[in-house]
XYZ file of C-alpha atoms in Angstrom:
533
model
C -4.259 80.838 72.453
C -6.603 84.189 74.092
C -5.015 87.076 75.652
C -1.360 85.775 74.989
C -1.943 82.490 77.086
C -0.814 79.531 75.631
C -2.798 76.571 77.268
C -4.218 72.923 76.710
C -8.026 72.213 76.433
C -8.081 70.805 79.732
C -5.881 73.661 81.291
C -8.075 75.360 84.461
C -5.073 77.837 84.046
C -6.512 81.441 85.920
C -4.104 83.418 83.952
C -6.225 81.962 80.600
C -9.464 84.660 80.298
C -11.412 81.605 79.214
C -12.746 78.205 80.510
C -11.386 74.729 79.186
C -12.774 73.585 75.734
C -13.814 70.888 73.696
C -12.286 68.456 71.439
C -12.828 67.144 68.303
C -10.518 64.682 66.371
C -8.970 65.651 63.077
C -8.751 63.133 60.704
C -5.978 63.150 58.292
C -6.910 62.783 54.460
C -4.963 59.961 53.766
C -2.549 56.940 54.951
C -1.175 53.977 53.441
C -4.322 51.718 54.952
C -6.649 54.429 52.520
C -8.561 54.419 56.144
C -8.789 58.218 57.572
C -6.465 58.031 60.878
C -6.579 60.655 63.680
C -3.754 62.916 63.433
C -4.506 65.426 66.355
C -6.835 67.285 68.516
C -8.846 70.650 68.001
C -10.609 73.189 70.061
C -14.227 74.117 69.927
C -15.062 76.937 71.163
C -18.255 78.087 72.497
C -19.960 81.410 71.807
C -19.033 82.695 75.365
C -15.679 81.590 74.701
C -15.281 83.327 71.608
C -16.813 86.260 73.044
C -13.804 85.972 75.469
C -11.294 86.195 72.495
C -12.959 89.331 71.469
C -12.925 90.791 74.726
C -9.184 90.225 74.948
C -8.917 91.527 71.448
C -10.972 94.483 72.953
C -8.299 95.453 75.414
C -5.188 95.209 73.412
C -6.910 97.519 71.205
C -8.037 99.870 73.810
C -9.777 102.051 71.432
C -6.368 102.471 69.266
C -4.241 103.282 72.205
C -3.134 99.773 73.258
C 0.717 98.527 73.265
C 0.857 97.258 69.799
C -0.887 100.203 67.821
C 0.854 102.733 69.199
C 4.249 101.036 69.133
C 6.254 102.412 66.694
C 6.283 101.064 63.208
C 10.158 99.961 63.584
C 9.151 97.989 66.821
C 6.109 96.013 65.378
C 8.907 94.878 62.489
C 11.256 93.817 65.002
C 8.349 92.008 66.899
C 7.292 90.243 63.476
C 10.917 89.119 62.670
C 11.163 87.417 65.802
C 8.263 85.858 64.848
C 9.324 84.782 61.976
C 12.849 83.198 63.813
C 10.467 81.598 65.995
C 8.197 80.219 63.174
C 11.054 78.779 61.347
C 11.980 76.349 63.646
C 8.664 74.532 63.214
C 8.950 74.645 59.689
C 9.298 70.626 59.077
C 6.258 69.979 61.847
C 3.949 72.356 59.673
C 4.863 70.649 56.055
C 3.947 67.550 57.848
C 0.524 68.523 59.135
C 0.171 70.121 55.645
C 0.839 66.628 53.895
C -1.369 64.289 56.700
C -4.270 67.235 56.859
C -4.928 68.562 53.385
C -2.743 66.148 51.529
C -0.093 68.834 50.426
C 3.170 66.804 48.500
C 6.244 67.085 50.117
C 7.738 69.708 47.935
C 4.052 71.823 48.181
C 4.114 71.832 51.520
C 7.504 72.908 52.195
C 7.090 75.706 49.131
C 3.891 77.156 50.765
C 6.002 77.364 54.130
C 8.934 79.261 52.527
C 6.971 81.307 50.342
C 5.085 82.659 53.249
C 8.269 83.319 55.055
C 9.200 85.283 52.152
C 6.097 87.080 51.632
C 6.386 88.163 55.187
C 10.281 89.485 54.453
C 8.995 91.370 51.337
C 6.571 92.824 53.409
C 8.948 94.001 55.680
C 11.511 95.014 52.904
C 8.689 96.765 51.133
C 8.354 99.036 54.444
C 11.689 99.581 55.020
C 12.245 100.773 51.412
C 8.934 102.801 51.419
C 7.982 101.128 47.801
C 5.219 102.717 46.432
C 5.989 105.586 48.803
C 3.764 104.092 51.639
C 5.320 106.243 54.099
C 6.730 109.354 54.350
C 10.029 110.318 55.902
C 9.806 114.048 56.023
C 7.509 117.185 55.638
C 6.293 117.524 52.240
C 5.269 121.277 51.512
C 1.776 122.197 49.531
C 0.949 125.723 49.155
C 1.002 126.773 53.030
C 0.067 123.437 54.171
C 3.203 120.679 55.267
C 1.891 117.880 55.767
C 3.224 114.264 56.884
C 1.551 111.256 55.527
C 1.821 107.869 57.482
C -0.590 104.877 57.433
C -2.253 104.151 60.852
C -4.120 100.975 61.632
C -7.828 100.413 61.563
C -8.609 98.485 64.769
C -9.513 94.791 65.212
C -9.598 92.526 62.811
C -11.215 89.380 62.105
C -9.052 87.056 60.258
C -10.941 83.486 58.560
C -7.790 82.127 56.056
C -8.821 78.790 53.700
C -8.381 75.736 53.643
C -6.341 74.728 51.119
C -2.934 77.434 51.709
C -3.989 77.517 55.417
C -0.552 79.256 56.500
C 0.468 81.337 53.019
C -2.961 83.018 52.421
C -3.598 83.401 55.558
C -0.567 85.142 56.588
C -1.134 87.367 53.290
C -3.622 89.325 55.626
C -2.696 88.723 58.853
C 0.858 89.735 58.866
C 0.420 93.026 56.890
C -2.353 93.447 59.278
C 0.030 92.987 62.595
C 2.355 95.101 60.823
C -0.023 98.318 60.475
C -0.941 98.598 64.131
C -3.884 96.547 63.601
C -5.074 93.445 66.767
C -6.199 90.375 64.612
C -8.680 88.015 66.003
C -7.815 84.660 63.555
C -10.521 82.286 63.090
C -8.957 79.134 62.334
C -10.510 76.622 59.287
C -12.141 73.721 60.187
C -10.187 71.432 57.607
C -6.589 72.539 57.648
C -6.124 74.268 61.017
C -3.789 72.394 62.987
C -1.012 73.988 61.257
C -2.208 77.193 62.733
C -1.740 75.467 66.263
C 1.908 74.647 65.692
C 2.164 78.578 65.664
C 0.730 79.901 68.435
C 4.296 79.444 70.991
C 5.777 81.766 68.565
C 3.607 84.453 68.224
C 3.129 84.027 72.245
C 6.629 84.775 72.373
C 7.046 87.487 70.479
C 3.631 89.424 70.727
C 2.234 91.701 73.503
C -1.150 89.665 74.906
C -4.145 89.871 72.611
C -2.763 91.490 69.683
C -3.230 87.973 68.044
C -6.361 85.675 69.387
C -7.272 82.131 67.982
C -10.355 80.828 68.077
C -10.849 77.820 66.322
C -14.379 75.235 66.239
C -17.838 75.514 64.255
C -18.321 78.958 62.862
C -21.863 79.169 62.606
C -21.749 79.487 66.536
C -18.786 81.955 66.492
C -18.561 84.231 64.073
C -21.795 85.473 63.694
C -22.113 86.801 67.930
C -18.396 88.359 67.513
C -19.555 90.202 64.280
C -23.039 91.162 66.028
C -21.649 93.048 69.104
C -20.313 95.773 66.682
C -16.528 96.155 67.940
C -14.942 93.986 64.681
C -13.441 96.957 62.429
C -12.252 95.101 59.950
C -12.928 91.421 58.327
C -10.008 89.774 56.238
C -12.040 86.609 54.615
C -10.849 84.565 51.784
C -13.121 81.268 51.080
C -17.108 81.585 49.235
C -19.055 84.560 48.838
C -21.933 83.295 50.569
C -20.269 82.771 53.918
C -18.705 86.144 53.395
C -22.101 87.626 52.448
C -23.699 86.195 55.521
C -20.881 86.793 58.042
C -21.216 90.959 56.959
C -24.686 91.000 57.013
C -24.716 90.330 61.132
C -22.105 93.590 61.267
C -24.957 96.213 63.393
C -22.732 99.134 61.369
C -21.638 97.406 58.068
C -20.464 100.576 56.614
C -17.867 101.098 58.958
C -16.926 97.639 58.511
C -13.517 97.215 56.291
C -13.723 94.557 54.306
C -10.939 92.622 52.281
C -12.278 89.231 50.175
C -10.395 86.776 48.155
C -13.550 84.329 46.996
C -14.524 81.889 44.185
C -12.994 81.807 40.758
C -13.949 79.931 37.695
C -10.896 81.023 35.703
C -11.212 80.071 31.738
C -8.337 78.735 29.559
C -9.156 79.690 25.810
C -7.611 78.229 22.727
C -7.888 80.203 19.840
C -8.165 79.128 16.697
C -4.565 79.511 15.313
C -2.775 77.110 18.084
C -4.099 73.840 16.283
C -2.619 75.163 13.180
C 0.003 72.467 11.644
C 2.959 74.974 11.883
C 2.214 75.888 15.340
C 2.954 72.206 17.017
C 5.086 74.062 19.933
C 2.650 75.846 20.577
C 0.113 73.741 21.027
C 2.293 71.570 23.209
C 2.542 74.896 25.653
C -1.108 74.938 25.836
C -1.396 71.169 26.864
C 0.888 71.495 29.693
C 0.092 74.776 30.814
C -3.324 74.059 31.080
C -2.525 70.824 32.737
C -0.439 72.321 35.136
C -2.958 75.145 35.643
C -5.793 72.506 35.977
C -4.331 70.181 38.158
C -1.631 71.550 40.308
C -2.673 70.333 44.019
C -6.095 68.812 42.443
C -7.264 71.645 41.177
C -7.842 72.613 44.672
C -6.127 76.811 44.093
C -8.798 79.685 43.823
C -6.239 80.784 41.088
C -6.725 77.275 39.196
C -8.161 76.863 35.353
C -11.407 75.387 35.869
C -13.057 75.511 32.374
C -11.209 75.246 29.226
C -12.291 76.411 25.591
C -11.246 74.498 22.641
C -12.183 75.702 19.227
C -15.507 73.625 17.077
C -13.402 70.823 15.495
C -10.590 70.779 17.807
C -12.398 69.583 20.441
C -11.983 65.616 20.547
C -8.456 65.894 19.096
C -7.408 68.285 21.989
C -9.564 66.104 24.830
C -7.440 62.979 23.846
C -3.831 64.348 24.062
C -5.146 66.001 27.435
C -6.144 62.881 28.709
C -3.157 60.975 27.639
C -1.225 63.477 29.693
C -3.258 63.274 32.464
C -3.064 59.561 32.721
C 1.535 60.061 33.184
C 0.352 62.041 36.318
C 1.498 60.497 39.815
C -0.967 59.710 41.826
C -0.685 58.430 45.573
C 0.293 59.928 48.983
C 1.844 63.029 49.979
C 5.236 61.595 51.004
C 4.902 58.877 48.174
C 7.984 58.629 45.839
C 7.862 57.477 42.508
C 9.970 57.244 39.888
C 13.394 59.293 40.083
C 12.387 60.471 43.340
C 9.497 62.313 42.049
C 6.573 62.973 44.355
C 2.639 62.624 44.111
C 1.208 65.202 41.586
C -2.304 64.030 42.346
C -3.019 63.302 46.385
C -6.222 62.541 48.266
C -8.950 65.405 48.944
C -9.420 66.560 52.602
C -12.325 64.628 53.189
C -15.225 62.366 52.172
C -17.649 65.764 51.432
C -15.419 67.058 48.092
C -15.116 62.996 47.145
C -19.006 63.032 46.793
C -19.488 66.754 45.237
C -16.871 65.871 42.849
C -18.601 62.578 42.007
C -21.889 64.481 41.727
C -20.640 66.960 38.831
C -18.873 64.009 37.272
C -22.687 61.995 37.210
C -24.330 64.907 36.111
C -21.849 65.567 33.138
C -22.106 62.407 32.036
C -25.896 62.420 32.128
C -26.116 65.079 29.720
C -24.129 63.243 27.333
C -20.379 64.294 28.481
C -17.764 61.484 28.617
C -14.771 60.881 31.102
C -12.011 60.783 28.225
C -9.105 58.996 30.687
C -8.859 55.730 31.563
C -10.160 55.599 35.170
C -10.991 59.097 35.222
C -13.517 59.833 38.307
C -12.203 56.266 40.212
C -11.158 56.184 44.086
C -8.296 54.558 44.697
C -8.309 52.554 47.696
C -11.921 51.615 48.938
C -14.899 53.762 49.490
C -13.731 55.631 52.232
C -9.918 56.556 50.488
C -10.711 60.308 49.168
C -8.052 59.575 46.609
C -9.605 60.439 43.300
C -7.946 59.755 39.994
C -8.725 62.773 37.855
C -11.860 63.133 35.309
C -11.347 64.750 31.973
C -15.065 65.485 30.824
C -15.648 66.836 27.146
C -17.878 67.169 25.756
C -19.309 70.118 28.398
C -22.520 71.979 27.518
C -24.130 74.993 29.362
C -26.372 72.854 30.332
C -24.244 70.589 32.773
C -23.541 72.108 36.656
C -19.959 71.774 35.783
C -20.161 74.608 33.156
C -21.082 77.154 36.139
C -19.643 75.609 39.209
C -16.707 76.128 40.376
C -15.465 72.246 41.272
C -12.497 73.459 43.143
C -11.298 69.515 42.821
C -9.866 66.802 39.934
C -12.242 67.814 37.245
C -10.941 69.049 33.881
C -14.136 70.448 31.883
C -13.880 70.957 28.048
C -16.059 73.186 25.980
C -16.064 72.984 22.459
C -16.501 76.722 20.840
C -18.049 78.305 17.517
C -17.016 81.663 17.423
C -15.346 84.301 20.045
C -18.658 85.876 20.909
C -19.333 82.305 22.886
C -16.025 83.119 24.981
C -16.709 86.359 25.564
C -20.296 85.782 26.483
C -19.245 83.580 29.341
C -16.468 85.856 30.517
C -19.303 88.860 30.060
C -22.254 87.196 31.737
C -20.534 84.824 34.403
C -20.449 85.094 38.296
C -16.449 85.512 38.460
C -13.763 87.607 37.444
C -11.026 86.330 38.692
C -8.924 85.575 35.813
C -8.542 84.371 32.383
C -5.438 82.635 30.558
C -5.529 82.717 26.574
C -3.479 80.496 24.718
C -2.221 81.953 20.943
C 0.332 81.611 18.001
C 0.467 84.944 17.170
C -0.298 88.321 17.996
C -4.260 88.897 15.468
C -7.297 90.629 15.926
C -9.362 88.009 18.155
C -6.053 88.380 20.943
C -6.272 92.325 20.576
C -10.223 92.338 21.051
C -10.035 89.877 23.577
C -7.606 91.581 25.640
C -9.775 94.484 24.813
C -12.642 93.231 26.489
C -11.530 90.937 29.434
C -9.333 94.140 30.683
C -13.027 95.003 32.435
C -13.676 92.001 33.379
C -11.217 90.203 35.014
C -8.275 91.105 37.654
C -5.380 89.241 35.357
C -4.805 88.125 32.060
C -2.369 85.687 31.373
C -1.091 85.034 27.700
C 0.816 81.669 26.682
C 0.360 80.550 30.646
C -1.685 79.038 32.931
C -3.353 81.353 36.280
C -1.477 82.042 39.199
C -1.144 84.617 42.039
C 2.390 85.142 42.130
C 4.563 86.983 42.015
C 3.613 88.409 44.986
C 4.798 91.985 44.634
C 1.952 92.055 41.705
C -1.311 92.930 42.419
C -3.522 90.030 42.989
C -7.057 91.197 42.544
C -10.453 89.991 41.083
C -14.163 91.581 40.145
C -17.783 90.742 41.037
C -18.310 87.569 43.269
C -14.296 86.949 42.979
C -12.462 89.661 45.612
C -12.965 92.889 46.689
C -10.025 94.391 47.977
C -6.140 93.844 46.482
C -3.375 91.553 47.351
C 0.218 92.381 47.322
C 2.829 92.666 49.439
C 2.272 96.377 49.169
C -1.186 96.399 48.447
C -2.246 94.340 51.616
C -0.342 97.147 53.833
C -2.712 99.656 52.341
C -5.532 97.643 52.671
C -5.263 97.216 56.401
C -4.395 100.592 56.923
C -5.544 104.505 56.786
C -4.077 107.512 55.607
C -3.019 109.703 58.369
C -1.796 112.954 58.177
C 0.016 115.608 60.692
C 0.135 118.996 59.140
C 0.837 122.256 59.958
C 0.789 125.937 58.342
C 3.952 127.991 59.294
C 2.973 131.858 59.532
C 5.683 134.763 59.237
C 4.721 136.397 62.696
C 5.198 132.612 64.355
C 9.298 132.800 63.323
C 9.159 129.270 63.009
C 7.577 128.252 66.708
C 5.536 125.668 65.149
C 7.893 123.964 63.106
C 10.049 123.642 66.094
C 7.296 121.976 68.065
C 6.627 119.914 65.184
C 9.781 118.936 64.718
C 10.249 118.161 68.721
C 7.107 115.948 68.344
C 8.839 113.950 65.549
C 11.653 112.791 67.493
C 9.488 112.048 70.228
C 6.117 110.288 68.508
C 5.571 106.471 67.785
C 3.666 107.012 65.261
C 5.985 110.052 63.438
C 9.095 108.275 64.338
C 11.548 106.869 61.448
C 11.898 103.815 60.700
């Protein structure tokens, strides 16, 4: 999908700015054989061909003067809602490829769909309403300046979403992107794109040509020539710090270049010392299936998921074992499996064969170091070597010493550290690559909570009491320090950050009688970009 052209691979269409492309087969995670199956066909794009994308995304930008930034802001929201009209009507095709692709359950799948066609109607709503005064309606008078404040867009932007909420994350950028004036070019992910396909007639439909470009295919031969020629204003990336690191770096002007990251996380969930206390049984059962929920919701596969968990010196074994046991009632099978009461798969095959084998490499080298796999099974693929459905591995006890301890897994892994005092927590939350977010689980409002609130406050973007991580909801600000995000997420946030302050002012002088407020005022009813929405 280039320059508004909708065509096949094998299309020698002359109204498509680029040549035919490539194929490669995607395999879906999982079927009922455990053998990967093809489930569909995607693009690879050459460097030329990319290059092609960018050119079109070139000319719809025009140097800010192209049909979709200077439309006004009430026709880029009309534009968008069609969108979204046309988007729903593919709604059960996408939570299909979401279940056969990344092996999404039923009812995750069809949540990530509808929250993202909520988050996209927030958006909207948020404009509309002018929350958090994003956009003023009239003249605001300072001393002898009026001045109008509007957001303008920043100019093309290039758009890489993740794998594992390939539409909802995705369109967390993108859309408020669209909305702002901005062209997006949208690189899609190599594991979890072909839901990005089944969107392209819509936004083809509903979008001037270019404003939106796909390119889809290996990266490493993409990305870095687009970023190199200098035109990209903008990069929306969520997915590792290293890639993102590497992909600025070939930016000839990387001060100009705005940048929005959502990265790793290795979010902590701490026990403190009063939860195990014999009066506190409920909760203690609130911590157990918080942090199993947090752990484990969609394998553990959510930046946003709890990937190490503290357990006070003594507390340790006793807390590993009623984990486990809990871990062992979870459903494991296929996407569209249903179990017991109608009740779909909580645990599902990984995307492929490469996070079977990492996951199986922390597991050895936890359990080399003296950790042990407390569940029965915990670590096993179901199905034959080449099934990437992994029952889940509760490992305690984990040392510093052990990969897992740093790492983020990012998979069916459950690490549990036994602690001796606070300082240990708050050394690792201090001195660790992330700062994402933290979840502490407590009895009752002491000291320790106080100081640790206290103290994480500068260190991570959220901190959740009594309850497990999570980015919603989504009119909070979803942010993150160090080697976590730069940039925040919200549906009012992620207007701002794909958009500048602009301001039209004026200073009215006696002798004028009011000749250029009048013109002002003419140029209001007239302008795009000053026009109400």
């Amino acid at each position: 999908f280039v320059d508004g052209v909708l065509s096949s691979s094998s299309d020698d269409d002359s109204t498509c700015s680029i040549s035919s492309t490539s194929l490669k087969k995607v395999y879906g995670c999982c079927d009922s054989s455990y053998q990967p199956q093809i489930i569909g066909d995607m693009p690879q794009f050459t460097t030329s061909q990319a290059l092609a994308a960018l050119t079109s995304s070139e000319k719809a930008w025009n140097g800010g003067s192209g049909e979709w930034p200077t439309m006004s802001l009430k026709g880029r929201i009309e534009a968008i809602q069609n969108f979204v009209v046309e988007l729903k009507t593919k709604r059960e095709e996408i939570v299909n490829v979401l279940m056969w692709e990344i092996g999404k359950n039923v009812g995750d799948a069809e949540s990530e769909f509808d929250r993202t066609i909520q988050f996209i109607e927030m958006t909207i709503e948020a404009i509309q309403n002018n929350a958090s005064n994003l956009f003023d309606k009239t003249f605001q008078t300072i001393s002898t300046t009026n001045a109008l404040v509007r957001r303008a867009a920043i100019g093309i932007i290039l758009c890489l979403g993740p794998f594992n909420y390939p539409l909802n994350e995705t369109y967390a950028t993108l859309i408020p992107a669209l909305l702002m004036g901005n062209v997006v070019l949208m690189k899609i992910p190599t594991v979890g794109g072909l839901a990005h396909l089944l969107t392209m007639e819509a936004f083809a439909k509903t979008l001037p040509p270019g404003t939106i470009n796909f390119i889809s295919g290996p990266g490493r031969e993409t990305m870095p020539p687009l970023m190199s020629k200098g035109t990209i204003d903008g990069l929306a990336f969520i997915g590792g710090s290293r890639a993102a690191d590497d992909l600025m770096k070939t930016h000839p002007e990387p001060h100009r270049l705005k940048v929005f990251l959502q990265l790793e996380a290795k979010n902590m969930a701490i026990a403190l010392p009063n939860i195990f206390e014999p009066e506190n049984t409920s909760a203690l059962k609130n911590t157990l299936d918080e942090v199993l929920l947090g752990s484990l919701s969609y394998n553990g596969q959510r930046c946003t998921a709890l990937k190490i968990i503290f357990i006070p010196k003594d507390q340790g074994t006793s807390f590993a074992s009623q984990f486990a046991q809990r871990v062992q009632q979870l459903r494991i099978g296929f996407p569209w499996q249903s179990h017991e009461h109608g009740k779909y798969s909580q645990i599902t095959p990984l995307p492929n064969a490469r996070r079977v084998q990492y996951m199986k490499e922390l597991i050895e080298d936890a359990t080399s170091k003296g950790a042990k796999i407390i569940n029965e099974n915990g670590g096993t693929i179901v199905g034959g070597s080449e099934s990437t459905l992994m029952i889940p591995a509760v490992l305690y006890p984990v040392t510093p010493d052990m990969k897992v301890y740093e790492e983020e897994q990012f998979g069916p892994i459950v690490p549990i550290v036994e602690y001796d005092s606070i300082d240990t927590v708050l050394q690792y939350g201090r001195e660790g690559k992330y700062g994402q977010q933290v979840s502490i689980f407590t009895a009752s409002n002491d000291d320790v909570l106080t100081s640790l609130v206290d103290s994480f406050s500068n260190i991570f973007g959220k901190i959740n009491i009594n309850s497990q991580c999570g980015r919603s909801p989504d009119t909070l600000p979803f942010s993150g320090r160090r080697s976590s995000a730069m940039g925040v997420m919200s549906v009012t946030d992620a207007l701002r950050e794909f958009s500048i302050p602009t301001v039209i002012s004026y200073k009215e002088k006696k002798e004028e009688e009011g000749m250029t407020a009048r013109i002002v005022e003419g140029v209001k009813q007239t302008s795009n970009f000053m026009q109400d929405i």
